[in-house]
Backbone as a printed PyTorch tensor [residue, N CA C, xyz], in Angstrom:
tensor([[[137.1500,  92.7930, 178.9690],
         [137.4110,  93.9740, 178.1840],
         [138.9010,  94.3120, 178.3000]],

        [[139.5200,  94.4300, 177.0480],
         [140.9980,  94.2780, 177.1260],
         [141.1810,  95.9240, 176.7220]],

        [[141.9330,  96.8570, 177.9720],
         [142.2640,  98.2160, 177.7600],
         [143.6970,  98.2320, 176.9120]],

        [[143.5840,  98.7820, 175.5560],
         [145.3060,  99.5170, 175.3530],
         [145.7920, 100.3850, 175.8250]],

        [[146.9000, 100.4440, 175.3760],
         [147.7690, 101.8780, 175.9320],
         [147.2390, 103.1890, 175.1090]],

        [[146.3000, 104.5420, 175.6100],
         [145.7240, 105.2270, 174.7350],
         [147.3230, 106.0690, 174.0090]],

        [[147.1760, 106.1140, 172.8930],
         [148.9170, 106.4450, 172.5940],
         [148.8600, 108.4330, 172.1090]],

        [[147.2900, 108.9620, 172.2780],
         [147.1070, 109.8140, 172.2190],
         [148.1610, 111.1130, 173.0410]],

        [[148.0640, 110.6920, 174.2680],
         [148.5610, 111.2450, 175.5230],
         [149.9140, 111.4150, 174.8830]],

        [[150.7160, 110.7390, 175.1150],
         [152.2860, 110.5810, 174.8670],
         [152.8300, 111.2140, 173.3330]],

        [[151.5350, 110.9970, 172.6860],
         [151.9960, 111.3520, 171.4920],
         [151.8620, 112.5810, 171.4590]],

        [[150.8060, 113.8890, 171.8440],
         [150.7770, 114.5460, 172.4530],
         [152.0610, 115.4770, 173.1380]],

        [[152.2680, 115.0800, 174.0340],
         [153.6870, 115.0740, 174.9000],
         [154.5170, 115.4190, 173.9440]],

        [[155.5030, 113.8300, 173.1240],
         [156.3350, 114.2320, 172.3830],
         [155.9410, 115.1520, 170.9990]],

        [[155.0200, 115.8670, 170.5230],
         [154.5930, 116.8720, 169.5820],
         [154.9080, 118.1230, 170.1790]],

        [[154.7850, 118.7010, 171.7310],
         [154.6300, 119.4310, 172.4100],
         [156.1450, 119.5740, 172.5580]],

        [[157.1090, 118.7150, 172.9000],
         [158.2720, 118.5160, 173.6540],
         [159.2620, 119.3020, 171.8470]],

        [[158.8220, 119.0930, 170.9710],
         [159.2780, 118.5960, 169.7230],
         [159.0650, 120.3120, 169.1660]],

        [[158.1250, 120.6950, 169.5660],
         [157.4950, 122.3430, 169.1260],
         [158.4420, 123.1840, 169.8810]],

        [[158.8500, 122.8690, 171.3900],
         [158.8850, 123.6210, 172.4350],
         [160.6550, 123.5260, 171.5630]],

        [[161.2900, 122.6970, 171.4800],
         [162.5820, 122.6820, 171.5160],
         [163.1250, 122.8650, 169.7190]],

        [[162.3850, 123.0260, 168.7410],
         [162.2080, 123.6410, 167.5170],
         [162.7240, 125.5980, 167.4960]],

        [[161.3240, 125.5760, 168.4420],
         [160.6220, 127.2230, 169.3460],
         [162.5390, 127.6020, 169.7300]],

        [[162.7650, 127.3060, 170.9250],
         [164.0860, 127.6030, 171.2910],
         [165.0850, 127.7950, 170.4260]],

        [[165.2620, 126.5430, 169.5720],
         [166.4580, 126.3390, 168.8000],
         [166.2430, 127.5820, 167.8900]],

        [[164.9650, 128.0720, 166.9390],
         [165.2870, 129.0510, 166.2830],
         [165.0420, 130.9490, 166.6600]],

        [[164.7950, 130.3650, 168.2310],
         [165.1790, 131.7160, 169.0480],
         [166.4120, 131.8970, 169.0310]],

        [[167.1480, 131.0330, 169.1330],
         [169.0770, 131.3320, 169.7130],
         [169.3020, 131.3630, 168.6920]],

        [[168.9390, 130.4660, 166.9760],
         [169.5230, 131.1560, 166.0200],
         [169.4510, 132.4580, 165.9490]],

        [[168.1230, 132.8120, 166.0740],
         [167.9490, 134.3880, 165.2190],
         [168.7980, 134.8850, 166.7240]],

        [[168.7770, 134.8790, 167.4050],
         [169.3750, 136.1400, 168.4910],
         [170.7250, 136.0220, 168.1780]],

        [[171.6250, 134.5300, 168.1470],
         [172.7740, 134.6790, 167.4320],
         [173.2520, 135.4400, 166.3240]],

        [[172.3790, 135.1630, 165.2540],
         [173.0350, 135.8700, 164.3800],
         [172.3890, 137.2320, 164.1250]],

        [[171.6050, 137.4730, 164.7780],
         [171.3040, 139.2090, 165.0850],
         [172.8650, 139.6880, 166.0910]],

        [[173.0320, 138.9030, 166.9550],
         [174.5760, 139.2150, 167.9620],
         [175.7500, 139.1700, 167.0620]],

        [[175.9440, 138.3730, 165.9300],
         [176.8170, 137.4750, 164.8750],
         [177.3710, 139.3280, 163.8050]],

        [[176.4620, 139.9960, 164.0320],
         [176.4850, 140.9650, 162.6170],
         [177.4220, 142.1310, 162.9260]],

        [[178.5830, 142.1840, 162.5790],
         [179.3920, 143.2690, 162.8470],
         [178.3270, 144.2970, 162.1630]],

        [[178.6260, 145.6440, 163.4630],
         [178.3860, 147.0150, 162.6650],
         [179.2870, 147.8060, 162.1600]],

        [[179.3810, 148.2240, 161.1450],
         [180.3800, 148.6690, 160.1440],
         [179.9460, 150.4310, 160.2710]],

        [[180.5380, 151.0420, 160.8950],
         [180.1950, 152.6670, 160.4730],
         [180.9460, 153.0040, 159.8040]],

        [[180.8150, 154.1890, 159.1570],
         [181.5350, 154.9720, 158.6010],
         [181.2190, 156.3580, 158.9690]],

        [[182.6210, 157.2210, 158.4260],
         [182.5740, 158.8190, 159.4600],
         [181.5430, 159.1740, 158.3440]],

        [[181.1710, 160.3020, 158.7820],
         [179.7900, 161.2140, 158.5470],
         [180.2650, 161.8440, 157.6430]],

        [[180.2540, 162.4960, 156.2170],
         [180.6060, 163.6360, 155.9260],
         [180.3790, 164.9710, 155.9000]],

        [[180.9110, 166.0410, 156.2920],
         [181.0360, 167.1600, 156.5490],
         [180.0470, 167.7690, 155.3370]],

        [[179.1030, 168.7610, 156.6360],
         [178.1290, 169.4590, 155.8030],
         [178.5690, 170.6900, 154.4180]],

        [[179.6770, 170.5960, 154.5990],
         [180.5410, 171.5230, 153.8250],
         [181.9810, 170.8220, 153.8190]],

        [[182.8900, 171.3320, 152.5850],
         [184.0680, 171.3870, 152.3800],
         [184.8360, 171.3470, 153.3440]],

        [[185.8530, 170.7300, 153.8200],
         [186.8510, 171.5570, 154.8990],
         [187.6830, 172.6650, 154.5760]],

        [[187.6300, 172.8350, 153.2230],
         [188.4540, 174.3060, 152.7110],
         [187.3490, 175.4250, 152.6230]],

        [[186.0740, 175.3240, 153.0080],
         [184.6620, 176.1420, 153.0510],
         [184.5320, 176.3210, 154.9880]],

        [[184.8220, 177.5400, 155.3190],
         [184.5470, 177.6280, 156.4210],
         [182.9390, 177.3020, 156.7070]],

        [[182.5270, 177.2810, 158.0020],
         [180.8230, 177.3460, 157.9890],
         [180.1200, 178.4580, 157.4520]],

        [[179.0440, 178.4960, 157.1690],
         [178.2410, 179.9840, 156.8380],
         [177.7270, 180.7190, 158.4530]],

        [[178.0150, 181.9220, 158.6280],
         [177.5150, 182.4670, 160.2060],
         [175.8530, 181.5810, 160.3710]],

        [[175.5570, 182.0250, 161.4250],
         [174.2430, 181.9530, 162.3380],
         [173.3310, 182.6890, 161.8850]],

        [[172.2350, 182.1760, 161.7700],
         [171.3740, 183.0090, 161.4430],
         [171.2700, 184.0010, 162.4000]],

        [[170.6860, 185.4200, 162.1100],
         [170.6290, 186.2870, 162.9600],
         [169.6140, 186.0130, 164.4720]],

        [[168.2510, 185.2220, 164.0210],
         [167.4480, 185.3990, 164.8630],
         [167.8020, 184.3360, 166.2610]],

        [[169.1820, 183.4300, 165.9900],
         [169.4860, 182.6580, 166.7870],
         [170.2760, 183.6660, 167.2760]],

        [[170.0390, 183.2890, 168.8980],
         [171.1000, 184.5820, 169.8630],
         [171.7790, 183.2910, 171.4320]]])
């Protein structure tokens, strides 16, 4: 009885080896270019005019 090499196993292996290092590679993309993205702010604009003073406080605030 002549045994082959079962090629299941290995093949196996390299499918696994092949997923695992796919898996990684498009972890560090996305975290790269999530890290990659300048944030751009801009100032806030003023709830009013700057030639409009504020309106007072309401009274019931003390």
């Amino acid at each position: 009885m002549k045994r082959g090499i079962d090629p299941l196993g290995p093949t196996m292996t390299a499918l696994l080896a092949a997923g695992q290092l796919a898996a990684w590679t498009l972890l560090g993309v996305t975290v790269h270019n999530s890290l990659a993205v300048t944030e751009t702010t801009t100032a806030a604009a003023p709830d009013t005019p700057l030639d409009q003073t504020d309106p007072p406080p309401a009274p019931s605030i003390a």
